[in-house]
Amino acid sequence: GTVRLAGAVGMPATVYVPVPGAGGGAGKVLLTLQGRTVECQAVTSDSRVLPTGTPVTVVDVRAADLVEVVPTPSTDGAL
């Protein structure tokens, strides 16, 4: 069956095609859902461009193949 992105909120993903900052367009991210790697379009409200390889977290599902992401906070202890 098809993978439903509704379960993707809170999931980690990785930027595959750079995501323009401030909702300036869509890039792409790769995330693993139901044991499969899925490529989907992504936008961000973050002010910065999210370059390829950036770890991000899905915060909203906007459409069947579009998610909103934010940069994943670094886990080096600096909050």
XYZ file of C-alpha atoms in Angstrom:
79
model
C 0.000 0.000 0.000
C 0.928 3.632 -0.063
C 2.886 5.184 2.755
C 0.800 7.767 4.582
C 2.709 10.856 5.658
C 0.216 11.566 8.438
C 2.401 9.455 10.726
C 5.496 11.474 9.894
C 5.040 14.323 12.409
C 7.901 14.230 14.891
C 9.969 11.959 12.671
C 13.595 12.677 11.803
C 14.448 13.295 8.168
C 17.440 14.380 6.106
C 17.457 17.142 3.514
C 17.976 15.700 0.032
C 17.321 18.784 -2.126
C 18.026 22.104 -0.337
C 14.911 23.623 1.263
C 14.601 27.406 0.744
C 14.229 29.408 3.948
C 11.171 31.324 5.115
C 8.714 29.299 3.063
C 10.367 30.430 -0.147
C 9.689 27.189 -1.971
C 9.998 23.460 -1.545
C 13.007 21.220 -1.348
C 13.019 17.511 -0.675
C 13.746 15.365 2.332
C 14.268 11.650 2.866
C 12.552 9.999 5.796
C 11.965 6.437 6.869
C 8.321 5.477 7.314
C 6.982 1.973 7.841
C 10.423 0.563 7.136
C 10.783 2.305 3.786
C 12.789 5.343 2.781
C 10.434 7.931 1.350
C 11.309 11.068 -0.596
C 8.861 13.915 -0.177
C 8.664 17.640 -0.741
C 9.433 19.862 2.210
C 9.116 23.483 3.219
C 10.398 25.306 6.288
C 9.497 28.461 8.169
C 13.104 28.677 9.375
C 14.817 31.797 8.056
C 17.813 29.887 6.715
C 18.192 27.660 3.694
C 18.489 24.045 4.812
C 21.300 22.531 2.740
C 21.579 18.926 1.592
C 22.424 16.635 4.496
C 20.835 18.810 7.193
C 19.110 16.731 9.884
C 15.541 17.969 10.246
C 12.374 17.030 12.108
C 8.921 16.899 10.532
C 6.562 19.291 12.339
C 3.525 19.270 10.051
C 2.074 17.439 7.069
C 0.737 19.949 4.552
C -0.358 17.642 1.727
C -0.056 14.066 0.512
C 3.616 14.547 -0.379
C 4.512 17.820 1.384
C 5.803 18.225 4.910
C 7.014 21.152 6.973
C 10.371 20.634 8.657
C 12.601 22.445 11.123
C 16.329 21.923 11.701
C 16.862 19.264 14.335
C 18.423 20.860 17.429
C 22.008 19.755 17.789
C 22.540 17.213 20.533
C 25.886 18.597 21.661
C 24.351 20.063 24.808
C 23.973 23.622 23.496
C 20.274 24.446 23.753
